[in-house]
Coordinates of C-alpha atoms in Angstrom, one line a residue:
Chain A
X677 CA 0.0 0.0 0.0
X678 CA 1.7 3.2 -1.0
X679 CA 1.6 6.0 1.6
X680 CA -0.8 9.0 1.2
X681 CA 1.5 11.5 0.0
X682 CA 1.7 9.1 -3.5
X683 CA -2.0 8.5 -3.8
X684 CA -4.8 10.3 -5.7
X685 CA -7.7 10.8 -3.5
X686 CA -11.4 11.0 -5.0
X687 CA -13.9 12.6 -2.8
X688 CA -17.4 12.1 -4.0
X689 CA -20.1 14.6 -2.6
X690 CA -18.5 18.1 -2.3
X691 CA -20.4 19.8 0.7
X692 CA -19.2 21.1 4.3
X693 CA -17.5 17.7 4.9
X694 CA -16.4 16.5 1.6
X695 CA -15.3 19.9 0.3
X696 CA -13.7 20.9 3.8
X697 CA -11.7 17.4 3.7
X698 CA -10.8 18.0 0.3
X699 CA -9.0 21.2 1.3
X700 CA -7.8 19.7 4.3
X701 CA -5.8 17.1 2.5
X702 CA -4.2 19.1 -0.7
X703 CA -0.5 19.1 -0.9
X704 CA -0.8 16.0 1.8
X705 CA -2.0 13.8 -1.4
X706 CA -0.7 13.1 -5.2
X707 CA -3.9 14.8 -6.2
X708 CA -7.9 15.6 -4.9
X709 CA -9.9 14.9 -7.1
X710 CA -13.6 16.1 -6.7
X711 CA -16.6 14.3 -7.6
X712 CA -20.2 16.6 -8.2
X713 CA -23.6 16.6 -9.4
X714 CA -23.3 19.8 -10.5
X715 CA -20.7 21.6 -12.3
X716 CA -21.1 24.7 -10.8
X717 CA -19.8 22.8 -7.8
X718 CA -16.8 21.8 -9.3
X719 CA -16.2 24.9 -10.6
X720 CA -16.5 26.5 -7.2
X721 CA -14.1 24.0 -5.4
X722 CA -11.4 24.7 -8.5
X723 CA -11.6 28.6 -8.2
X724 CA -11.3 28.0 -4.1
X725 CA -8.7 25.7 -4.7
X726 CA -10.4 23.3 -2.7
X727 CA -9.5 20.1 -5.2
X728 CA -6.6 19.7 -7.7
X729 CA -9.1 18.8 -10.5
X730 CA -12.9 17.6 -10.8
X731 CA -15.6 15.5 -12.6
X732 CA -19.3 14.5 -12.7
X733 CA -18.7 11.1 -13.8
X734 CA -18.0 8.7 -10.6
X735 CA -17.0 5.6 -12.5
X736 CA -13.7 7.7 -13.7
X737 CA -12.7 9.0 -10.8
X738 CA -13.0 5.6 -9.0
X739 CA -11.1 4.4 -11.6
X740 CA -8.3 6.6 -11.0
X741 CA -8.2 7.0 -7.2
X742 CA -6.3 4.9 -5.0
X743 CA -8.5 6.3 -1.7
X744 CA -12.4 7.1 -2.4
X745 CA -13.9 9.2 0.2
X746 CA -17.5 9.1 -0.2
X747 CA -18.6 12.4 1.7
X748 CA -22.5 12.2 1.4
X749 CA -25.7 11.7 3.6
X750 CA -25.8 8.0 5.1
X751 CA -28.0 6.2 2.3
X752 CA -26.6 8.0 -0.6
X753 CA -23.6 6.2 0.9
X754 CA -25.2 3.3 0.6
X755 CA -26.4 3.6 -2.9
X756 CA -22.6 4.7 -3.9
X757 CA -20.5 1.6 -2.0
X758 CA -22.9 -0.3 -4.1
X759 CA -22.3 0.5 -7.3
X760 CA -18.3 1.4 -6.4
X761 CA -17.5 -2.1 -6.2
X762 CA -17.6 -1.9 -10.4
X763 CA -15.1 0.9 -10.8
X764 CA -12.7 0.1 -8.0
X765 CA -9.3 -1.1 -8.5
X766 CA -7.8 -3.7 -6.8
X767 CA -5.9 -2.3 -3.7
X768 CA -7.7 0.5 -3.4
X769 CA -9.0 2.1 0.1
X770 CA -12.9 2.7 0.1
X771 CA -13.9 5.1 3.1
X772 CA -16.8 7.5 4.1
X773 CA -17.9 10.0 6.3
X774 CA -21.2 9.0 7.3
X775 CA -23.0 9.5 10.5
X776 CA -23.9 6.2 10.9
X777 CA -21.6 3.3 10.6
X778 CA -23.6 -0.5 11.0
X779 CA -25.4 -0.3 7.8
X780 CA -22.9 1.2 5.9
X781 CA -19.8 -1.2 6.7
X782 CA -23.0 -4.1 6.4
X783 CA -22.9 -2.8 2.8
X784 CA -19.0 -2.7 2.5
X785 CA -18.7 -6.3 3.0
X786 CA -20.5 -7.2 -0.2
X787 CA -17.4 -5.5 -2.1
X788 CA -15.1 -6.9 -4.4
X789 CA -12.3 -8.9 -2.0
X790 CA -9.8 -7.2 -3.9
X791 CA -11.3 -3.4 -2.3
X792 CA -10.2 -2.5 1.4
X793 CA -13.4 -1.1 2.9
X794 CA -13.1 1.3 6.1
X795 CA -16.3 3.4 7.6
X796 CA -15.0 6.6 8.7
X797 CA -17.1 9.3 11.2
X798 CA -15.2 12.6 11.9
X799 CA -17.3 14.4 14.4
X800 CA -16.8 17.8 13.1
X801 CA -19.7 19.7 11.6
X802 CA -21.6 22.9 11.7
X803 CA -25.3 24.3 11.6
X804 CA -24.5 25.3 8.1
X805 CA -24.2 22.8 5.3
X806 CA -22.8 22.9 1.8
X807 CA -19.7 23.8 -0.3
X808 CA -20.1 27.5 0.9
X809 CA -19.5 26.7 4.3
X810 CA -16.5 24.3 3.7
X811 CA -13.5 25.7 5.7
X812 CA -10.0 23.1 5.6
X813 CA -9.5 23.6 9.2
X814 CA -13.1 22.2 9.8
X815 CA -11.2 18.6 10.8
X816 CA -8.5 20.3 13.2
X817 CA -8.7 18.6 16.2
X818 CA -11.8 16.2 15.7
X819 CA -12.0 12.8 16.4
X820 CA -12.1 10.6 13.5
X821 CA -13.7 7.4 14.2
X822 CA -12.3 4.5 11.9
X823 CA -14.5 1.6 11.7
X824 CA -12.8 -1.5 10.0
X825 CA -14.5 -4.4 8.9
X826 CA -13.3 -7.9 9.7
X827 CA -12.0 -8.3 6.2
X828 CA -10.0 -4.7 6.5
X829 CA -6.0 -5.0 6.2
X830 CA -4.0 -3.2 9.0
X831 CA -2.4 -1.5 6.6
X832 CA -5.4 0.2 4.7
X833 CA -6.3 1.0 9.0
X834 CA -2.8 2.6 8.6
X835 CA -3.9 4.6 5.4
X836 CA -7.1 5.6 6.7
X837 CA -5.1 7.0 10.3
X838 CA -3.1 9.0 7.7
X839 CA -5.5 10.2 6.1
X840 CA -7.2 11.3 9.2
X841 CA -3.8 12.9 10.6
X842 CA -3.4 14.9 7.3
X843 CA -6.7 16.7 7.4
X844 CA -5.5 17.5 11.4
X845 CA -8.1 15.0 13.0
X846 CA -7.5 12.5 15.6
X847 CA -8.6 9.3 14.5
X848 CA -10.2 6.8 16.6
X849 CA -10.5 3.2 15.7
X850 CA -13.5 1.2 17.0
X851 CA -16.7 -1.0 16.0
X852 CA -19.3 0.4 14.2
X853 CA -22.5 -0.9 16.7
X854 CA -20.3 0.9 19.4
X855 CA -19.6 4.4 17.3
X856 CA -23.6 3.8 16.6
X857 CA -24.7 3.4 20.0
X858 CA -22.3 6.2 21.2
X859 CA -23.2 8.9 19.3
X860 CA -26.9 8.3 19.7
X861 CA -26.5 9.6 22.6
X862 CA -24.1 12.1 22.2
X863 CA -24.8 13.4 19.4
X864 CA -28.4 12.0 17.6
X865 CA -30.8 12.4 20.7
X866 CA -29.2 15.9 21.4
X867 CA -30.8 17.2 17.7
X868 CA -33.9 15.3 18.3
X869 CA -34.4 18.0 21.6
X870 CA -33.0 20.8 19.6
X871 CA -35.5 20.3 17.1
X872 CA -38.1 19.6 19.9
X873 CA -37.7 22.6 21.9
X874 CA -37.3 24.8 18.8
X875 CA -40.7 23.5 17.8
X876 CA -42.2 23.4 21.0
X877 CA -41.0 27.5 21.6
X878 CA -42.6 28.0 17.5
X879 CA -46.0 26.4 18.9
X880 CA -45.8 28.5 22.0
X881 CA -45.0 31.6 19.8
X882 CA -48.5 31.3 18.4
X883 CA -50.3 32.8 21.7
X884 CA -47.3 34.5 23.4
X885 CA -46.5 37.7 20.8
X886 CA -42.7 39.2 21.4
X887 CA -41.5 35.6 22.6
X888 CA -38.4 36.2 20.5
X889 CA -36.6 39.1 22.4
X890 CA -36.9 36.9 25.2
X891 CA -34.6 34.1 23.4
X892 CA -30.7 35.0 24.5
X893 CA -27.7 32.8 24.5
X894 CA -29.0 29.5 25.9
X895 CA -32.1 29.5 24.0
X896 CA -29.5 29.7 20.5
X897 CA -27.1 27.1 22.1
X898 CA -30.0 24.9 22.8
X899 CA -31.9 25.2 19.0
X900 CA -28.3 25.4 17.1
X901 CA -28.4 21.8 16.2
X902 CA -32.1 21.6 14.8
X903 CA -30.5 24.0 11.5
X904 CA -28.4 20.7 10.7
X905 CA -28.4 19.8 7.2
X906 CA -32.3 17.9 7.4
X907 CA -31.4 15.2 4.5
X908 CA -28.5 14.4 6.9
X909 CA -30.7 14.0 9.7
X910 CA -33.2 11.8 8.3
X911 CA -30.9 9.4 7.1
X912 CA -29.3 9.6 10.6
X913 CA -32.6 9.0 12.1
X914 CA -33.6 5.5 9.8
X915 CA -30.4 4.3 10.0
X916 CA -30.0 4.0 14.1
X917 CA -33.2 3.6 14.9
X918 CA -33.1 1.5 17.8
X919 CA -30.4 3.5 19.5
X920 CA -32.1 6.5 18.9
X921 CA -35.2 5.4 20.6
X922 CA -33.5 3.3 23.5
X923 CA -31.5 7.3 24.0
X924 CA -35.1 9.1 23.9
X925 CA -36.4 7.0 26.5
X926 CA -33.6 7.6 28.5
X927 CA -34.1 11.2 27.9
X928 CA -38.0 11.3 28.4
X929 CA -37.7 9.1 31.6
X930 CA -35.5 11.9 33.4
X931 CA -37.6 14.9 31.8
X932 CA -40.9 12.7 33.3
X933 CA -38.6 12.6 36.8
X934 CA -37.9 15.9 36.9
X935 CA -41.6 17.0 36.2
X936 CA -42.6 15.0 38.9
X937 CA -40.3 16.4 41.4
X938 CA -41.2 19.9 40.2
X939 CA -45.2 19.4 40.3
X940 CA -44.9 18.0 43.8
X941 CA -42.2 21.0 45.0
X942 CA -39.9 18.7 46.1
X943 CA -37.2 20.7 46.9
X944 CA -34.8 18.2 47.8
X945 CA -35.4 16.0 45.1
X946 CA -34.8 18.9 42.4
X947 CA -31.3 20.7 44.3
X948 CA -30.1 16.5 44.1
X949 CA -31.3 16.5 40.2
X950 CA -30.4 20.3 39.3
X951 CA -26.5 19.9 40.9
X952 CA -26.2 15.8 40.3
X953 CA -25.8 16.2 36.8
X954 CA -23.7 18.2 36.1
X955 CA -21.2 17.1 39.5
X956 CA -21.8 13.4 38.3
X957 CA -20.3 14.5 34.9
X958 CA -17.1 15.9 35.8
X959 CA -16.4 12.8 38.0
X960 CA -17.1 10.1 35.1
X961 CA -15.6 12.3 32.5
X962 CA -12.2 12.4 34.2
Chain B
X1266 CA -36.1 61.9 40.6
X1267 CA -32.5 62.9 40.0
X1268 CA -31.3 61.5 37.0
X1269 CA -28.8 57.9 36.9
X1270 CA -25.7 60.2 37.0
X1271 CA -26.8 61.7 40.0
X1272 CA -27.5 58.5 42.1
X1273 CA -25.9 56.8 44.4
X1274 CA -26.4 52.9 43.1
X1275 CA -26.1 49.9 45.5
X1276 CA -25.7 46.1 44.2
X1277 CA -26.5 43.8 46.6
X1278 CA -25.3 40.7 45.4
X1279 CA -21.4 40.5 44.0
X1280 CA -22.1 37.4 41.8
X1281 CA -21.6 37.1 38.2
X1282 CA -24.9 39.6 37.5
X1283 CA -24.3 41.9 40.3
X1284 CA -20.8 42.2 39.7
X1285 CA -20.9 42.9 36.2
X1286 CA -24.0 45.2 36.7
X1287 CA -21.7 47.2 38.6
X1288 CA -18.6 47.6 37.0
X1289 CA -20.4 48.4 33.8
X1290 CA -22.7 51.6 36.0
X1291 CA -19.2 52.9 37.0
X1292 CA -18.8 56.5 35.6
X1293 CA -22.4 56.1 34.6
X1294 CA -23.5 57.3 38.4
X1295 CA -22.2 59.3 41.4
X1296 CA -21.1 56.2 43.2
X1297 CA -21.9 52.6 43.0
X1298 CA -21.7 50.7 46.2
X1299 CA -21.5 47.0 46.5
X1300 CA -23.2 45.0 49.4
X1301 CA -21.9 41.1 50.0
X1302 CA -21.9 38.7 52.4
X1303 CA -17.9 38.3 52.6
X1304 CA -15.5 40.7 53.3
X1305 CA -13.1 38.9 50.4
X1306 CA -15.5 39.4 47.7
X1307 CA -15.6 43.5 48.2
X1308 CA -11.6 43.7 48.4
X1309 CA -12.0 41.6 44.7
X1310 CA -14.2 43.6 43.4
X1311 CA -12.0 47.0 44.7
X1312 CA -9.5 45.5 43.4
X1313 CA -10.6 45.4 39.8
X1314 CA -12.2 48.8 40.2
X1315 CA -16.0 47.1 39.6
X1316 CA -17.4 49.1 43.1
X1317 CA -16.3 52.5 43.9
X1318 CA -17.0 51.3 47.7
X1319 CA -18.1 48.3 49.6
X1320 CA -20.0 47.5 53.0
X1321 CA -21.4 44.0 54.4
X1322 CA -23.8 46.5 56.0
X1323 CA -27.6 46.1 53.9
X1324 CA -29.0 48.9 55.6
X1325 CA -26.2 51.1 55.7
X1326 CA -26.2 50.6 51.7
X1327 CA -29.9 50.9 51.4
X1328 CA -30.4 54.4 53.3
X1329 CA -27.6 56.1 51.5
X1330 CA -28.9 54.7 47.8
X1331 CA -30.9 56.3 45.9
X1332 CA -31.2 52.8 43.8
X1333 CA -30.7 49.6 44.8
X1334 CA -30.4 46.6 42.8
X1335 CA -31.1 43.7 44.3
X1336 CA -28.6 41.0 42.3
X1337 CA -29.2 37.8 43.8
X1338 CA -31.2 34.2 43.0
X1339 CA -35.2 34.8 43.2
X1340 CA -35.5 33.5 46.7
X1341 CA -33.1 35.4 48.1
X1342 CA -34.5 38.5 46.6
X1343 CA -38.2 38.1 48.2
X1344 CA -36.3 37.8 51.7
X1345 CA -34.4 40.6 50.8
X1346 CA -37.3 43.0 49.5
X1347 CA -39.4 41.9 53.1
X1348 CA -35.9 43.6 54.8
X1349 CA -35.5 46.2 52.3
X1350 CA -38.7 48.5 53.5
X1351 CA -37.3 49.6 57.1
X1352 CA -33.9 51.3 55.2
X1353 CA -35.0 52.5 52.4
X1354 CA -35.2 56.3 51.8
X1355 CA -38.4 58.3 50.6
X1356 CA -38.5 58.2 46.5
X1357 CA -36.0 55.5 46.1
X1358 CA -36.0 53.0 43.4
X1359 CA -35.6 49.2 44.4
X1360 CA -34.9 47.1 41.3
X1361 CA -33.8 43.5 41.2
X1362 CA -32.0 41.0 38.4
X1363 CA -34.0 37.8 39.6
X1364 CA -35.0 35.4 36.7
X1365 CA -38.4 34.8 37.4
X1366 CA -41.0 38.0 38.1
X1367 CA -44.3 37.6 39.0
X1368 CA -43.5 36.1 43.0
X1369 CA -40.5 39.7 43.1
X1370 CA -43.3 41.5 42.0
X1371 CA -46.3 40.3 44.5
X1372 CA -43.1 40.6 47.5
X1373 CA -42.8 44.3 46.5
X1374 CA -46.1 45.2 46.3
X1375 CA -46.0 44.9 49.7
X1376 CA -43.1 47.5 50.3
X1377 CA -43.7 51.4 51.9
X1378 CA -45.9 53.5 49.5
X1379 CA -42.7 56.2 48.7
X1380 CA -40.4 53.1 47.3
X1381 CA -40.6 52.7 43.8
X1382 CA -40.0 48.8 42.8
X1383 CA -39.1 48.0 39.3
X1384 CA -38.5 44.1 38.5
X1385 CA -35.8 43.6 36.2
X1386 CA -34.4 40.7 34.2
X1387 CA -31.4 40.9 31.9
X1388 CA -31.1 38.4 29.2
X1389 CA -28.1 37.6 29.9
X1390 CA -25.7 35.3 31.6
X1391 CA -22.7 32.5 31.5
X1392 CA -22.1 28.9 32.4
X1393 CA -20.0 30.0 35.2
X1394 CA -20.9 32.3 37.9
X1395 CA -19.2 34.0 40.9
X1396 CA -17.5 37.8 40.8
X1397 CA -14.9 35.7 39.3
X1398 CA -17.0 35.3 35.9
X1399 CA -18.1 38.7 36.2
X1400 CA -17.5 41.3 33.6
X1401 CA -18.4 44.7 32.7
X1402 CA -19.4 43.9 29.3
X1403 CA -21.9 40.9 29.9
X1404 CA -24.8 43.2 29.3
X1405 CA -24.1 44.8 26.2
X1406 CA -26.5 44.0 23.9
X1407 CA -28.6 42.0 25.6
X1408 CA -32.3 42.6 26.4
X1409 CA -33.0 43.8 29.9
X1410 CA -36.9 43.1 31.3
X1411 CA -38.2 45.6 33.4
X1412 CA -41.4 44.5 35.0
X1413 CA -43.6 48.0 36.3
X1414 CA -46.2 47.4 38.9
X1415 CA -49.1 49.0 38.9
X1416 CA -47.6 51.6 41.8
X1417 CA -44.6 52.1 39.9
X1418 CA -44.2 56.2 38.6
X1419 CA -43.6 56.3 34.4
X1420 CA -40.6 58.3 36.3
X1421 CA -39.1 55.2 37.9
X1422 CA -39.3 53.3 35.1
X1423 CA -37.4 55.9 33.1
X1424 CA -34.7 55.9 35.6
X1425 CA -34.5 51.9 35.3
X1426 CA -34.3 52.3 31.1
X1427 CA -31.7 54.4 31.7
X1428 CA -30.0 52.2 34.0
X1429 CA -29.9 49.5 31.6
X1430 CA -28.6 51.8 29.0
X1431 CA -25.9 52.4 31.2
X1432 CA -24.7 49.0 31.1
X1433 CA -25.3 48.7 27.6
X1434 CA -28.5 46.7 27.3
X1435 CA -32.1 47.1 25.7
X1436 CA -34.7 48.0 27.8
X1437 CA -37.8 46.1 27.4
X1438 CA -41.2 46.9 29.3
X1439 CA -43.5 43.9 30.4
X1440 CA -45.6 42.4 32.6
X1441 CA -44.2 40.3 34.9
X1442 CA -46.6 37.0 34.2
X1443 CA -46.1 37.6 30.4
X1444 CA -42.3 37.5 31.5
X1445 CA -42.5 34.5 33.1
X1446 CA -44.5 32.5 30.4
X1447 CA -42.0 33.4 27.8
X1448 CA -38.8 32.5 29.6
X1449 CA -40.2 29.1 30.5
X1450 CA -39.6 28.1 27.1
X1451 CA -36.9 29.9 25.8
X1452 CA -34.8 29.9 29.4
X1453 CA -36.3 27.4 31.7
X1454 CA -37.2 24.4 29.9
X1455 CA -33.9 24.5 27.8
X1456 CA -32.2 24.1 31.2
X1457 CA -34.3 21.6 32.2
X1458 CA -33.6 20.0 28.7
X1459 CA -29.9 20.2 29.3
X1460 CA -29.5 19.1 32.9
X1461 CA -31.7 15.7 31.5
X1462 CA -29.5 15.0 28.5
X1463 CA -26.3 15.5 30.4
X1464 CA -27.7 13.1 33.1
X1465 CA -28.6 10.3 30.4
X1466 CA -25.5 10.3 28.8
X1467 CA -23.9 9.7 32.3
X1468 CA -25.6 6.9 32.7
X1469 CA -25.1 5.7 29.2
X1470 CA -21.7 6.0 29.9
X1471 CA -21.8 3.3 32.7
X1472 CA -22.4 1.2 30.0
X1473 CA -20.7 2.6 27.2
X1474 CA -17.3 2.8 28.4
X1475 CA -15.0 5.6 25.4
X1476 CA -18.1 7.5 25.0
X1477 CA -17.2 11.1 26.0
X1478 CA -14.5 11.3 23.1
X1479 CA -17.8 10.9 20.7
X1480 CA -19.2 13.9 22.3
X1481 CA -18.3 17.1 20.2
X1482 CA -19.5 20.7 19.2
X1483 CA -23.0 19.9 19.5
X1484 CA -23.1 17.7 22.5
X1485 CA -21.2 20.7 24.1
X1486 CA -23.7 23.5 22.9
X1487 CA -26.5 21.8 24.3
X1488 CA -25.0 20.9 27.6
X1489 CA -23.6 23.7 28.8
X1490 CA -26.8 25.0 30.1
X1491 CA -26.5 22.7 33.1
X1492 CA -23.6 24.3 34.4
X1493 CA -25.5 27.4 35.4
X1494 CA -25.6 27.9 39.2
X1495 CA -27.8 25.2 40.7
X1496 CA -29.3 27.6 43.9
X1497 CA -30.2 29.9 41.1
X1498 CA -31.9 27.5 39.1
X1499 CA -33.1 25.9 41.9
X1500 CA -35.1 28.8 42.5
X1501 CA -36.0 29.8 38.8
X1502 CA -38.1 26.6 39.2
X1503 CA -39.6 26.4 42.3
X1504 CA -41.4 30.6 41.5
X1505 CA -42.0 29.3 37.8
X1506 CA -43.2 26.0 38.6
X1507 CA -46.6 26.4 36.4
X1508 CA -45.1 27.8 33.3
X1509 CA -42.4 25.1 33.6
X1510 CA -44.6 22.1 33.8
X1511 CA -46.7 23.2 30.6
X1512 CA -43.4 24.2 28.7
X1513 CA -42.2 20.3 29.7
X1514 CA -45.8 19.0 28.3
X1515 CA -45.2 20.6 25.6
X1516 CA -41.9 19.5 24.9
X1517 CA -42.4 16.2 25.6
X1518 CA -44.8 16.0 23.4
X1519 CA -42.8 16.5 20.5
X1520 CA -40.9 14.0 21.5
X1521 CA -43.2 11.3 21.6
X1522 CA -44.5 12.2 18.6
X1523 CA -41.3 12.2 17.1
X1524 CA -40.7 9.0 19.0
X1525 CA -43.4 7.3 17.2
X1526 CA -42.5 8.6 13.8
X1527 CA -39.5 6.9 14.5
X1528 CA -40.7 3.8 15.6
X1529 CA -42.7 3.1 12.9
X1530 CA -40.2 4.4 10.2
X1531 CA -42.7 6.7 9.0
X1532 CA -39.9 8.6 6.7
X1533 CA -42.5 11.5 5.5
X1534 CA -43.6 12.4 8.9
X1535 CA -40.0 12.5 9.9
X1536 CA -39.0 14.5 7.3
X1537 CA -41.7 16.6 7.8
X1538 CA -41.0 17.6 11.4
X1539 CA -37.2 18.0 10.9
X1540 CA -37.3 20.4 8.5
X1541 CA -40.7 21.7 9.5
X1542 CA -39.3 22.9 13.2
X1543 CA -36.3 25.2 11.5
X1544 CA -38.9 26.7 8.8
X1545 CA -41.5 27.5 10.7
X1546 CA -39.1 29.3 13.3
X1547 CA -37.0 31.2 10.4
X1548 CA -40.9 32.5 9.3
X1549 CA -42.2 33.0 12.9
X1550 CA -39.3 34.8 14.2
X1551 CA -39.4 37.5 11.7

């Protein structure tokens, strides 16, 4: 397996995470090559100097690339690993940056044996989505989750840690039904309540006029998830299901504790809730 | 009444409000005095030049004032208002920073007819309190509720809109139960929201050992509500309780919905409501 610096990457699916690795990774790579839709997107990752060069047509630049990143919402993943497998060449390193990870490395295991499959997760984002919010430091610092299957060499592990390292991420190697059931909780049930409360707070809008002024700091930190890119989210949603509901029920069965306390003015019981949280998670964090 | 540059101001209450409440009405007034508990946090807040003197004497403070802002959690404020009738001077303007209004309110009702009480609430605030935290430019910008009662002279509250010019906020007029049933959703159900997600993920993490490295920008931004003071929320919840509850019904009703979408893979519905929530805020907020 030859190192990074002498492979041409392909990245298919140029928005905030494709295009922002992309840029991350020029002058770490042979080339970037970008894969669009649209050639307006091309043309804006060229003039940004996001990607060395750029095509609509996937077959050719799967043909070329020694690494494949495929940078898109979770089941246009899917769609792609499955028809990858006829453009591939032998040797080469198939990754992704979806949210999920079980049913896309599920999907990577009916590829070619010659292709080395390797789920990838960086958890890096923002509220905005698209090429026009693609920044190459977007990666700097992030955890990169790695999710090998059993069939994955330690070397294309190795190329995939590079590759991680290059774009200034940390990467993290681990199964995909754990990154799954962790980042339900961290990171999929936290935009379920964003988008909750931010509906909720619309709904109460409707008979409280001048509610807005009244929304400061904590009500923006609270709703800033629910502007994620809602494609993204749905695909999120359908393809961790279970560990999304098992994490709500965690969440409603606290929120039903709390109310309880609260209607009954137990005072005790809510100082215990209000400073046990947060107390509880400094001490595990550690 | 003498216009702000011409009073004597005391803060009672050296915590992250009070504090910063003060040093941002130096210059702005003849003198600002600060009233604490400790004499450790008056030689701090000397030292950085926030008071121009200090006393751990309340009544002291409150004769010599001409306004007195009461800067401490909501409970603390209805025992001080009960005290604050015996020292303060005819014509006097008692305001207070307390995040919930309609129990301040009711307390000062009951105070001497010459005091004028104004409730105030400044949208504004940090995960950490203490002096420490404090700083002069926390309330620049931010909205800052002032809750009339009947009693209270247009001149009062024109000496309280000037105050919170002073320190660089918005003054915004309203009624204290219309307060109250608008921060419930955007301020104290969030909380509530935050302290709950916070506490799930701690327990998930008994069983989930490496999960805190998956937990990035947006776990962060939606937990760092529950680091506000407990004894402050504490109180927030135990005056609000009513608006609270029905913000927390209505929350977690959109979860259950959301919930069942889920559960039964109902992929329009779920579309629906994730972008639905963002749009209809981005049209509703206007």
């Amino acid at each position: 397996v030859k190192p990074l610096a002498q492979q041409t990457v392909a990245v298919v699916g140029l928005g905030l995470m494709g295009g922002s690795l992309a840029a991350a990774l020029r002058g770490h790579c042979e080339a970037v090559v970008g894969v669009a839709r649209r050639r307006e997107t091309l043309d804006e990752a060229l003039r940004r100097e996001m990607i060395d060069r750029g095509t609509l047509d996937l077959g050719e630049a799967l043909q070329d690339a020694g690494v494949v990143v495929l940078a898109t919402p979770v089941r246009t993943v899917l769609s792609l690993v499955r028809q990858a497998g006829r453009f591939l060449g032998e040797g080469s390193l198939l990754m992704d940056l979806g949210s999920t990870k079980r049913e896309i490395v599920r999907a990577m295991a009916s590829l070619p044996s010659g292709i080395q499959p390797l789920g990838g997760h960086p958890m890096c984002g923002k509220e905005r989505s698209g090429l026009a919010a693609a920044d190459p430091a977007l990666y700097r610092g992030a955890r990169f989750v790695l999710t090998p299957l059993a069939r994955t060499s330690a070397e294309a592990i190795v190329l995939g840690q590079e590759l991680a390292h290059a774009a200034g991420a940390l990467p993290l190697v681990m199964d995909a039904a754990a990154h799954d059931r962790k980042v339900a909780i961290t990171s999929h049930v936290p935009y379920v309540l964003s988008a909750a409360l931010l509906s909720a707070a619309v709904e109460a809008s409707g008979r409280e006029p001048g509610l807005w002024p009244l929304a400061a700091g904590g009500f923006r930190d609270m709703t800033r998830l629910a502007g994620s890119d809602p494609r993204m989210v749905l695909d999120i949603m359908l393809t961790n299901r279970d560990n999304v509901l098992a994490g709500l029920d965690l969440l409603q069965a606290r929120l039903s504790e709390f109310g309880a306390l609260l209607r009954r003015g137990d005072e005790g019981g809510l100082a215990e809730r209000i400073s046990g949280a947060r107390q509880r998670f400094l001490e595990v964090r550690r």
